[in-house]
mmCIF file of C-alpha atoms and ligand atoms in Angstrom:
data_model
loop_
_atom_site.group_PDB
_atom_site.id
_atom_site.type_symbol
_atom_site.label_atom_id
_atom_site.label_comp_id
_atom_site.label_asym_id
_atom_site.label_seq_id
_atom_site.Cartn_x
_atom_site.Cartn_y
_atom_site.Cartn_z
ATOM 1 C CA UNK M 1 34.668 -21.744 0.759
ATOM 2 C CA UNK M 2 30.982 -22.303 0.937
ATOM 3 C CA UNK M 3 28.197 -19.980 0.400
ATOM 4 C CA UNK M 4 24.607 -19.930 1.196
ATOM 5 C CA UNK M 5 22.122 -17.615 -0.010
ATOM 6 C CA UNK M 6 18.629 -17.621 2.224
ATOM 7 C CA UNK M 7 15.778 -15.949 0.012
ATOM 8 C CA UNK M 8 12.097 -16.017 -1.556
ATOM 9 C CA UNK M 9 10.577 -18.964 -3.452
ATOM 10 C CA UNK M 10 10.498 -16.467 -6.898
ATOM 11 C CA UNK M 11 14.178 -15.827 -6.946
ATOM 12 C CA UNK M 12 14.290 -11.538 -8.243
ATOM 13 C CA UNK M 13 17.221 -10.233 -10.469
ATOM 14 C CA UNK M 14 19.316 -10.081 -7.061
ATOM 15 C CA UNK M 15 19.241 -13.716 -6.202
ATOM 16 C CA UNK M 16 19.680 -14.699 -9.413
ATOM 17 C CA UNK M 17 22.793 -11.769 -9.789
ATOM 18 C CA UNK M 18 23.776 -12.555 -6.460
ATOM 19 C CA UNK M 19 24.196 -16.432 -7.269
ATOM 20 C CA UNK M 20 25.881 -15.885 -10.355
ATOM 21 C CA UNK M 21 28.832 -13.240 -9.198
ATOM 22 C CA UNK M 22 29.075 -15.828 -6.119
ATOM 23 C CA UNK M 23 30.152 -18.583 -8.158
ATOM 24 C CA UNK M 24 32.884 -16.776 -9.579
ATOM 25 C CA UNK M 25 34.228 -15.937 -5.757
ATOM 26 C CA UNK M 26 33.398 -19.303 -3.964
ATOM 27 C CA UNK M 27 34.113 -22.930 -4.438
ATOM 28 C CA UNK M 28 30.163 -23.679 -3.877
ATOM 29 C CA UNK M 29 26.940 -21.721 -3.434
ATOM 30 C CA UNK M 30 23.860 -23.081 -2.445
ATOM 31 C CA UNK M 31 20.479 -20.932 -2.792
ATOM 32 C CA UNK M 32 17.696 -22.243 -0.461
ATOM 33 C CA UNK M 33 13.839 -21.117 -0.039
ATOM 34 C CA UNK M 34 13.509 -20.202 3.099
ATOM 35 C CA UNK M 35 9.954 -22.295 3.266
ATOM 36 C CA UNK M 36 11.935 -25.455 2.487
ATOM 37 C CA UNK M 37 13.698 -25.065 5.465
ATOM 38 C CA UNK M 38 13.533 -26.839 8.992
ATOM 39 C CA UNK M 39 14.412 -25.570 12.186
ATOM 40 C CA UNK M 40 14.879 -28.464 15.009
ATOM 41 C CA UNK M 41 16.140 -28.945 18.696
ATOM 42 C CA UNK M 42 17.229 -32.432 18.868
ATOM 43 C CA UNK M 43 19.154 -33.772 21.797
ATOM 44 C CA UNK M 44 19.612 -30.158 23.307
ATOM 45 C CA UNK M 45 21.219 -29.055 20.132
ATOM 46 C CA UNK M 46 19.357 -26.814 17.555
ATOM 47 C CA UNK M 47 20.023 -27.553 13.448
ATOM 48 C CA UNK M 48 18.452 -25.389 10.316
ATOM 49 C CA UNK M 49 18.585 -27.507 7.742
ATOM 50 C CA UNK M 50 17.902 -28.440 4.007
ATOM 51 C CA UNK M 51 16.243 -31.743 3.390
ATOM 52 C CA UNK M 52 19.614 -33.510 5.215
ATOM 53 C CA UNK M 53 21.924 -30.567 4.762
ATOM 54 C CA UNK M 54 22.937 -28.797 8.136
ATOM 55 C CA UNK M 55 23.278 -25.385 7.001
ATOM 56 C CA UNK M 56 25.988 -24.709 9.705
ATOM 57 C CA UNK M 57 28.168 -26.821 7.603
ATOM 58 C CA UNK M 58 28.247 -23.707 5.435
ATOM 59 C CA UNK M 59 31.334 -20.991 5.707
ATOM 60 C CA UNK M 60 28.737 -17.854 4.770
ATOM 61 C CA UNK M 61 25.243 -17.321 4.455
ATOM 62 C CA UNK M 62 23.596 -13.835 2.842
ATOM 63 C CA UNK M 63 20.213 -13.650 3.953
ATOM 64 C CA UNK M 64 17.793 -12.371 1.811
ATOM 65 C CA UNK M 65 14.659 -12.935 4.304
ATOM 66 C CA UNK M 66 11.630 -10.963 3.132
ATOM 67 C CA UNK M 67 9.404 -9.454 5.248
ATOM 68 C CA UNK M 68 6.677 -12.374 5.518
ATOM 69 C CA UNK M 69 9.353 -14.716 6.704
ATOM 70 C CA UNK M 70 10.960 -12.571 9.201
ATOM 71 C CA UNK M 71 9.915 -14.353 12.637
ATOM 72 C CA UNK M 72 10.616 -17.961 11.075
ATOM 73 C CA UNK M 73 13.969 -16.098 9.346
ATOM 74 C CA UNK M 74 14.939 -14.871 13.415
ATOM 75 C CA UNK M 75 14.629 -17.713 14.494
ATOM 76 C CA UNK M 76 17.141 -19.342 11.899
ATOM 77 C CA UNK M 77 19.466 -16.669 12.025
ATOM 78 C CA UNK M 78 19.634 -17.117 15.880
ATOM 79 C CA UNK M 79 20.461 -20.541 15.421
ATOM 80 C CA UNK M 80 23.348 -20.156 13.267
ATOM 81 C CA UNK M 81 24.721 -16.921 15.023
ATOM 82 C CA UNK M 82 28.263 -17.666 16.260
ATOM 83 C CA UNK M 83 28.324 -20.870 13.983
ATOM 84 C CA UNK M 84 28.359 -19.758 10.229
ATOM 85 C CA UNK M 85 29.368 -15.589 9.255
ATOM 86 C CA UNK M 86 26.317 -13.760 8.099
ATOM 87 C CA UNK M 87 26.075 -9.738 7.532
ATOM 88 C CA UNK M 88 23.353 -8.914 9.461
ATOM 89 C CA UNK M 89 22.387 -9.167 13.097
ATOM 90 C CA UNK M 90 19.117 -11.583 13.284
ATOM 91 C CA UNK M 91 17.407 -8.523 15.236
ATOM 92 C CA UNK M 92 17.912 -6.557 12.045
ATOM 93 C CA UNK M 93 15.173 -8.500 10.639
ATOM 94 C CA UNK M 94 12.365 -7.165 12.550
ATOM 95 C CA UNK M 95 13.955 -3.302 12.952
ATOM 96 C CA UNK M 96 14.496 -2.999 8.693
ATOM 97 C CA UNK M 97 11.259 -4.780 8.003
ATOM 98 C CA UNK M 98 9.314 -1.810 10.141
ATOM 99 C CA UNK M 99 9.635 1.852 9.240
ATOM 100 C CA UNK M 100 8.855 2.627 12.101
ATOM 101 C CA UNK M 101 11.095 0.876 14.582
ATOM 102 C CA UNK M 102 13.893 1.550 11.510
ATOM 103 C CA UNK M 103 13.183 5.526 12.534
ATOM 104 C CA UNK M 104 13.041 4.455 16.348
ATOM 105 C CA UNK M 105 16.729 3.352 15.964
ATOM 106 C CA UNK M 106 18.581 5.762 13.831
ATOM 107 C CA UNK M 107 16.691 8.463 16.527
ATOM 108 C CA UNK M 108 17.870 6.349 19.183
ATOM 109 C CA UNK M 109 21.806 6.338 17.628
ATOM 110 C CA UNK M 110 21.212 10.458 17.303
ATOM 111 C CA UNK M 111 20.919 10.199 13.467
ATOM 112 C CA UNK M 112 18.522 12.635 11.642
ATOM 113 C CA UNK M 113 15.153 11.007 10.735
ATOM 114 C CA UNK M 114 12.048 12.583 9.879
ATOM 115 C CA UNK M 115 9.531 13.881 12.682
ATOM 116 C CA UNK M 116 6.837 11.022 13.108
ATOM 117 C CA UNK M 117 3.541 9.606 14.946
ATOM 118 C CA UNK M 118 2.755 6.379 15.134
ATOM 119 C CA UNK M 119 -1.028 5.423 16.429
ATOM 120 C CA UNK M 120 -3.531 2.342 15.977
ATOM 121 C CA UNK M 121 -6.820 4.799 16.216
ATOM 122 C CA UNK M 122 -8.103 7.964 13.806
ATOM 123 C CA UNK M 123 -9.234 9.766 17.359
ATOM 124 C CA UNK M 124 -5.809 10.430 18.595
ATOM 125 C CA UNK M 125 -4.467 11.744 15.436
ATOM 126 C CA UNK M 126 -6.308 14.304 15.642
ATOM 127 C CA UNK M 127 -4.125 16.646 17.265
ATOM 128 C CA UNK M 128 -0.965 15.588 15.614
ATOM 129 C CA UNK M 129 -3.043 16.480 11.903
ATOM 130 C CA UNK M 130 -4.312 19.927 13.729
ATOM 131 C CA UNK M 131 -0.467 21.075 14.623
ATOM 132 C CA UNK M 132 1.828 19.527 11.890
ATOM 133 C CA UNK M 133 2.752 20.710 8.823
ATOM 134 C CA UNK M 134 1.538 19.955 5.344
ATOM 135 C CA UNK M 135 1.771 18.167 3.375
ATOM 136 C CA UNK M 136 2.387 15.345 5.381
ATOM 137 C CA UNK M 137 3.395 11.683 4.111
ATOM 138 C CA UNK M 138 1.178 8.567 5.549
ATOM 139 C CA UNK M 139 2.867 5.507 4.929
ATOM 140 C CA UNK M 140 2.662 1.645 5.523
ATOM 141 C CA UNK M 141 5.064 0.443 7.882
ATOM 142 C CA UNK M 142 5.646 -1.924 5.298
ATOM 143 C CA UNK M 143 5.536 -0.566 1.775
ATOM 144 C CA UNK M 144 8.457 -1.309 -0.492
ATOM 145 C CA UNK M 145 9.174 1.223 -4.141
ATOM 146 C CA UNK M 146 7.269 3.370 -3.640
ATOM 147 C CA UNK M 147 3.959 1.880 -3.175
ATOM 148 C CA UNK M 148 2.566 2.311 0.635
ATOM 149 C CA UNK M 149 3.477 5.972 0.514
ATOM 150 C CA UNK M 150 0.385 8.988 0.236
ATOM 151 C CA UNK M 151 1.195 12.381 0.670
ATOM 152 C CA UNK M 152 -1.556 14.677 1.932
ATOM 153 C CA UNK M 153 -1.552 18.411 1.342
ATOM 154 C CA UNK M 154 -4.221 18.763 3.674
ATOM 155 C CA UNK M 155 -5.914 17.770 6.825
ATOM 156 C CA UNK M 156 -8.825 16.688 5.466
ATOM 157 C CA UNK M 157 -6.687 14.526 2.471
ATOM 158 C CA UNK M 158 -4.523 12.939 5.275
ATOM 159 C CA UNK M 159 -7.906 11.933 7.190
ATOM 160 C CA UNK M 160 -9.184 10.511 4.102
ATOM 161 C CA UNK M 161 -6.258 7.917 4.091
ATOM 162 C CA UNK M 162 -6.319 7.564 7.859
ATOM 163 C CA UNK M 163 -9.937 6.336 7.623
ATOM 164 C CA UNK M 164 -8.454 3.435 5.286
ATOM 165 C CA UNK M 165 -5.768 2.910 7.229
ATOM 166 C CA UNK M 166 -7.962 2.060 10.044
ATOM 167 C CA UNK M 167 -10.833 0.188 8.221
ATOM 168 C CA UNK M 168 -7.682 -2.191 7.479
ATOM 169 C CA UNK M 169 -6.422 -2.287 10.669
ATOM 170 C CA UNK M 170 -3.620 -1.032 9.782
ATOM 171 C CA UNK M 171 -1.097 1.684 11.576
ATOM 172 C CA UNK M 172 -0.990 5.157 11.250
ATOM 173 C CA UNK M 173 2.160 6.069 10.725
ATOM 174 C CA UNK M 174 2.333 10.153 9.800
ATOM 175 C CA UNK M 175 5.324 11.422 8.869
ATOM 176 C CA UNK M 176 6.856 15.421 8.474
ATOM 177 C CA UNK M 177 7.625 16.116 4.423
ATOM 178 C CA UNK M 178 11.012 17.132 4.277
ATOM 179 C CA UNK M 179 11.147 19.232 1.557
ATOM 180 C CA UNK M 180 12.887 18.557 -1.678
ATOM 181 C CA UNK M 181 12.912 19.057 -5.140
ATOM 182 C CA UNK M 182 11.516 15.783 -6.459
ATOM 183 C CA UNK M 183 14.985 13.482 -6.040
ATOM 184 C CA UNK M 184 16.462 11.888 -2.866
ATOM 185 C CA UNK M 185 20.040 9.989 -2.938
ATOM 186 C CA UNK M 186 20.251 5.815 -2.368
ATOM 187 C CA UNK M 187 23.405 4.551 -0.896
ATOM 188 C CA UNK M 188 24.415 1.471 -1.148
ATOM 189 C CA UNK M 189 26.185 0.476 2.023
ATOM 190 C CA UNK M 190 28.626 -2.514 2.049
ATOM 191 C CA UNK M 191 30.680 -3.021 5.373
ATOM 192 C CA UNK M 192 31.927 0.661 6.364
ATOM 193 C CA UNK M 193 31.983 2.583 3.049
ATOM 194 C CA UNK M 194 29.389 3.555 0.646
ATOM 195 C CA UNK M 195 30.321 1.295 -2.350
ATOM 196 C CA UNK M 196 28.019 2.636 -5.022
ATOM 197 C CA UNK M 197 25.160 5.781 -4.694
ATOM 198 C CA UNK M 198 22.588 7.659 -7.004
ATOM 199 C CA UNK M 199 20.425 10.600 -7.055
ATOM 200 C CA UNK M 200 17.003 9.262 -7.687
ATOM 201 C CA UNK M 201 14.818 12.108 -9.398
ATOM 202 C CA UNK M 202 10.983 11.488 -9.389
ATOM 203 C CA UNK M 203 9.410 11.828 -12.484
ATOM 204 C CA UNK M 204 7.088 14.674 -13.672
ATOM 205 C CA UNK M 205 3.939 15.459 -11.181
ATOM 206 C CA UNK M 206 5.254 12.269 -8.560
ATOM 207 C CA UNK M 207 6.691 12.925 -5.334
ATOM 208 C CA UNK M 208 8.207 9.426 -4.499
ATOM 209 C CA UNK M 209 11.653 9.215 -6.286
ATOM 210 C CA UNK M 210 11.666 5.211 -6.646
ATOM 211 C CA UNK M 211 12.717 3.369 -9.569
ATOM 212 C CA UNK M 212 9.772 1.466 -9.423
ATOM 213 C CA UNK M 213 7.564 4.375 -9.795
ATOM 214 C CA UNK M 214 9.173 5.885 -12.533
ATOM 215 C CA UNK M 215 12.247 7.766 -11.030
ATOM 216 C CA UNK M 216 15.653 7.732 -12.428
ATOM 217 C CA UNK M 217 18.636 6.940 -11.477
ATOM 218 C CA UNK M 218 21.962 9.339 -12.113
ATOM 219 C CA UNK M 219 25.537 8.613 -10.421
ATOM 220 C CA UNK M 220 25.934 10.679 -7.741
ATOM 221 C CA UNK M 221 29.140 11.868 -6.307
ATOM 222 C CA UNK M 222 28.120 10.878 -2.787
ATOM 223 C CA UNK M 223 30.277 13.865 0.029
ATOM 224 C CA UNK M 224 31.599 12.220 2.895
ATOM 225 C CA UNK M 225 29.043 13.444 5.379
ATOM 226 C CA UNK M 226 26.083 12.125 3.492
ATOM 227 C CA UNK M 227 27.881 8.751 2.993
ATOM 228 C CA UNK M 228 29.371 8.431 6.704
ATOM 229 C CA UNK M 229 25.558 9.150 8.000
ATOM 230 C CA UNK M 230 24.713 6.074 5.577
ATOM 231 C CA UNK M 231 27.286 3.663 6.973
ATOM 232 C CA UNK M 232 26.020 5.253 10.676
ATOM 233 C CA UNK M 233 22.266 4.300 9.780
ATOM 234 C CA UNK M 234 23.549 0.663 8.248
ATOM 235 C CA UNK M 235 25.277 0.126 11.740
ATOM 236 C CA UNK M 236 22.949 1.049 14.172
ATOM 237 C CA UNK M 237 20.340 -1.205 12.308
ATOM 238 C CA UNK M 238 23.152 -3.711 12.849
ATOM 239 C CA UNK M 239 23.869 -4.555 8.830
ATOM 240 C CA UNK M 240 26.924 -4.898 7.239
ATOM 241 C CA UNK M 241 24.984 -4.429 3.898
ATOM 242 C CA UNK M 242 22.370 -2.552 2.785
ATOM 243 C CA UNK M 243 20.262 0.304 1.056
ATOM 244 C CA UNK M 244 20.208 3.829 2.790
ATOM 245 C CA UNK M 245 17.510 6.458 1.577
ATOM 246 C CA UNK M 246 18.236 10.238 2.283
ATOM 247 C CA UNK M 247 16.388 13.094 1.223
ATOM 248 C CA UNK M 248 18.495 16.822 1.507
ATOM 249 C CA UNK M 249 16.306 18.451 3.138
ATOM 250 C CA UNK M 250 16.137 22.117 4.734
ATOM 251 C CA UNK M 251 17.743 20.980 8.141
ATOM 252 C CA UNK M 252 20.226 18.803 6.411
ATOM 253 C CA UNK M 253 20.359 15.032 4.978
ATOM 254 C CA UNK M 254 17.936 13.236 6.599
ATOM 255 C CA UNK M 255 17.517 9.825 6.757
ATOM 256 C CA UNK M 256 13.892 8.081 4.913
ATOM 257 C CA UNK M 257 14.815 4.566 5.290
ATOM 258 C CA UNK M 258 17.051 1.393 5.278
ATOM 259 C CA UNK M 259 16.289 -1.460 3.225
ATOM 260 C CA UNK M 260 17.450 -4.697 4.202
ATOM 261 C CA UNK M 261 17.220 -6.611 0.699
ATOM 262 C CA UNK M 262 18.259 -3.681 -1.383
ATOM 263 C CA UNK M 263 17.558 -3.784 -4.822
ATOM 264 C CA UNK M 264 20.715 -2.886 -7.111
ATOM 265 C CA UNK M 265 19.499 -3.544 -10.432
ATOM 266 C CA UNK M 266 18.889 0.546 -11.073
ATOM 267 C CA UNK M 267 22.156 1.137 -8.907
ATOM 268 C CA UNK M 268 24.238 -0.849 -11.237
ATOM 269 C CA UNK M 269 22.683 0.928 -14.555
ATOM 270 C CA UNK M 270 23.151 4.430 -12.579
ATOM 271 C CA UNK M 271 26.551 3.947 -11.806
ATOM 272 C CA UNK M 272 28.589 1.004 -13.907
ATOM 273 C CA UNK M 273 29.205 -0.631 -10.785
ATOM 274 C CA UNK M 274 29.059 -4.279 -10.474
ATOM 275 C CA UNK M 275 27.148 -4.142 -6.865
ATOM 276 C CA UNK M 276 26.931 -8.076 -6.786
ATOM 277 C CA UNK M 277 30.334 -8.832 -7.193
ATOM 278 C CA UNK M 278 31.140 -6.443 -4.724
ATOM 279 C CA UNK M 279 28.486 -7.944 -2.375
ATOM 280 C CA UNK M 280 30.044 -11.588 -2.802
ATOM 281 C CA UNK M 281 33.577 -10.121 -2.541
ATOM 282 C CA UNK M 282 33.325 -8.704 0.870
ATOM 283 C CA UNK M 283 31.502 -11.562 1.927
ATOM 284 C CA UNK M 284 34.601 -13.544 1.448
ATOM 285 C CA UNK M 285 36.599 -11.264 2.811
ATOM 286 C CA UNK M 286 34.639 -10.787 5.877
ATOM 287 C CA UNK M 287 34.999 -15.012 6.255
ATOM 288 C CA UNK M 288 38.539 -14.949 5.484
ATOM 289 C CA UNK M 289 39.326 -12.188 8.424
HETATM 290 N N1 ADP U 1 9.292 12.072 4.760
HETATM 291 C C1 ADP U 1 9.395 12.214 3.440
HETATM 292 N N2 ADP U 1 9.477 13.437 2.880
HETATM 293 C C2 ADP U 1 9.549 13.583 1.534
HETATM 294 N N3 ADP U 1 9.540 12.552 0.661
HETATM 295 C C3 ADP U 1 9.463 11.314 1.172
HETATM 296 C C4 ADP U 1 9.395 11.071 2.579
HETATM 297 N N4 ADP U 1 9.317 9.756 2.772
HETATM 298 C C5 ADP U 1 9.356 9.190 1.564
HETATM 299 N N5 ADP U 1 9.450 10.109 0.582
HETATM 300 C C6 ADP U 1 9.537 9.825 -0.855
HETATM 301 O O1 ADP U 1 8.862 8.605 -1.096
HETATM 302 C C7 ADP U 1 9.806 7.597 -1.536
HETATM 303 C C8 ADP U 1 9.453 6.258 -0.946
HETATM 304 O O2 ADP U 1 9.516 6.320 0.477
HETATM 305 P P1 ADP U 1 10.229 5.212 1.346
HETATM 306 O O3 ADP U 1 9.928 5.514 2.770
HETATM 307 O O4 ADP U 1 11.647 5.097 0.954
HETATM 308 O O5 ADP U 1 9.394 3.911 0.967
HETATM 309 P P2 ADP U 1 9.720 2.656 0.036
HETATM 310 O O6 ADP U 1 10.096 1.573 0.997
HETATM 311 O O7 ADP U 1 8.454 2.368 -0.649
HETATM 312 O O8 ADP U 1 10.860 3.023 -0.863
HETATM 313 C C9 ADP U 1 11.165 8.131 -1.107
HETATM 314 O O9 ADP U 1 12.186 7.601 -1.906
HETATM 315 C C10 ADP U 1 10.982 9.636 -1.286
HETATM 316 O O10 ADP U 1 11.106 10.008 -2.637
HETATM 317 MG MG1 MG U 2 12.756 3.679 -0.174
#
């Protein structure tokens, strides 16, 4: 059985995990940049390939599209829908890779999300930073650890960011605080369980709980309600694998975010668990059925 793995020129600790767990479950796996690949419609048919390799010839392929690639990744995904098993919808690609549209779906599949504003303009903020609740959290729709994510205990504080936001062009996206105590819970979703989850707490005077920003990771004894909202999020973003962040908050677990190219390597210290193998295992398993 053949694997492919889709992903970044600069392969991270996951690719290179990824590829070496894989070799011990399939007879062949391939890792290709997704730059050094070619999409073409010859003769009314339509081919990604590799230099001369068709990648439909291949029996799996685990994407691993960041966000900078996601239109040309569509469009290869699309291609090889129906032809080669893969674990995420194409159209997951442009939900997961926006926090805001992520939020947009979990609301739409009645899962609990934050309250949040989305606008392209300072002067109609205004009355959403006059009513709401602070702090507040302004994020980029596409941040990733931690970085792309202010909190503002004030009005005047959130403006301050809002200003940059829009001197960059960028969107406002304002979002309620839910309230914790410095930590928030990462589940690691593979197919319809939660394979593997932490508690991540922040450390001392931070507010984001990421890895990358300092937090730790402890095993966490995920309950069944947290990790069944998990699996729910994974599903209505239309991925059979991936990274689900939930913060406890005062009206229950609520969900922050999905990430589509989870990292695992704090996951696997947390908890023991060999996430990669398990990753490549299903995959097979998934092809097999
Ligand atoms: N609405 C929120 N309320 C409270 N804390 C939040 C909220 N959103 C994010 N955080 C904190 O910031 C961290 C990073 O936010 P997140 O949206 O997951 O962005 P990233 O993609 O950078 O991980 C979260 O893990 C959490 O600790
Ligand atoms: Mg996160």
């Amino acid at each position: 059985m053949k694997l492919a793995i889709l992903g970044p020129l600069k392969r991270r600790h996951e690719e290179i995990r990824l590829i070496g767990e894989a070799k011990k479950v399939f007879d062949s796996v391939s890792y290709f940049c997704i730059p050094n690949l070619t999409v073409e419609i010859t003769d009314g048919e339509c081919f990604v390939k590799h230099k001369n390799i068709d990648l439909s010839s291949f029996d799996c392929i685990l994407p691993r599209i960041p966000r900078s690639y996601r239109t040309f990744g569509f469009t290869v995904l699309k291609i090889l829908e129906g032809k080669v098993f893969f674990p995420i919808k194409p159209i997951s690609l442009f939900y997961s890779h926006n926090k805001f549209s992520t939020l947009l779906l979990l609301k739409e599949n009645n899962l609990p999300v934050p309250e949040t504003y989305l606008a392209l303009k300072r002067s109609v903020t205004e009355n959403v930073l006059d009513e709401i609740v602070y702090p507040v959290v302004l994020k980029l729709l596409y941040g990733s650890m931690g970085r792309g994510v202010i909190f503002a205990d004030s009005k005047q504080s959130a403006i301050t960011f809002i200003d940059t936001l829009e001197l960059f062009k960028q969107p406002i996206f304002v979002e309620e605080y839910v309230k914790n105590p410095g930590e928030d819970i990462r589940a690691y979703v593979i197919g319809d369980r939660v394979i593997a989850s932490m508690k991540r707490i922040a450390k001392k005077n931070e507010r984001r709980s990421n890895i990358g920003v300092g937090g730790k990771g402890i095993k966490y004894d995920i309950p069944q309600k947290i990790a069944d909202l998990a699996c729910d999020a994974a599903g209505a973003l239309g991925m059979e694998i991936c990274g689900v962040d939930i913060i406890e908050g005062p009206k229950g677990p609520t969900i922050i975010e999905t990430n589509i190219n989870a990292q695992f390597q704090g996951l696997e210290s947390a908890t023991k668990r060999n996430v990669a193998r398990q990753i490549v295992e299903y995959l097979k398993e998934r092809v097999k059925k």
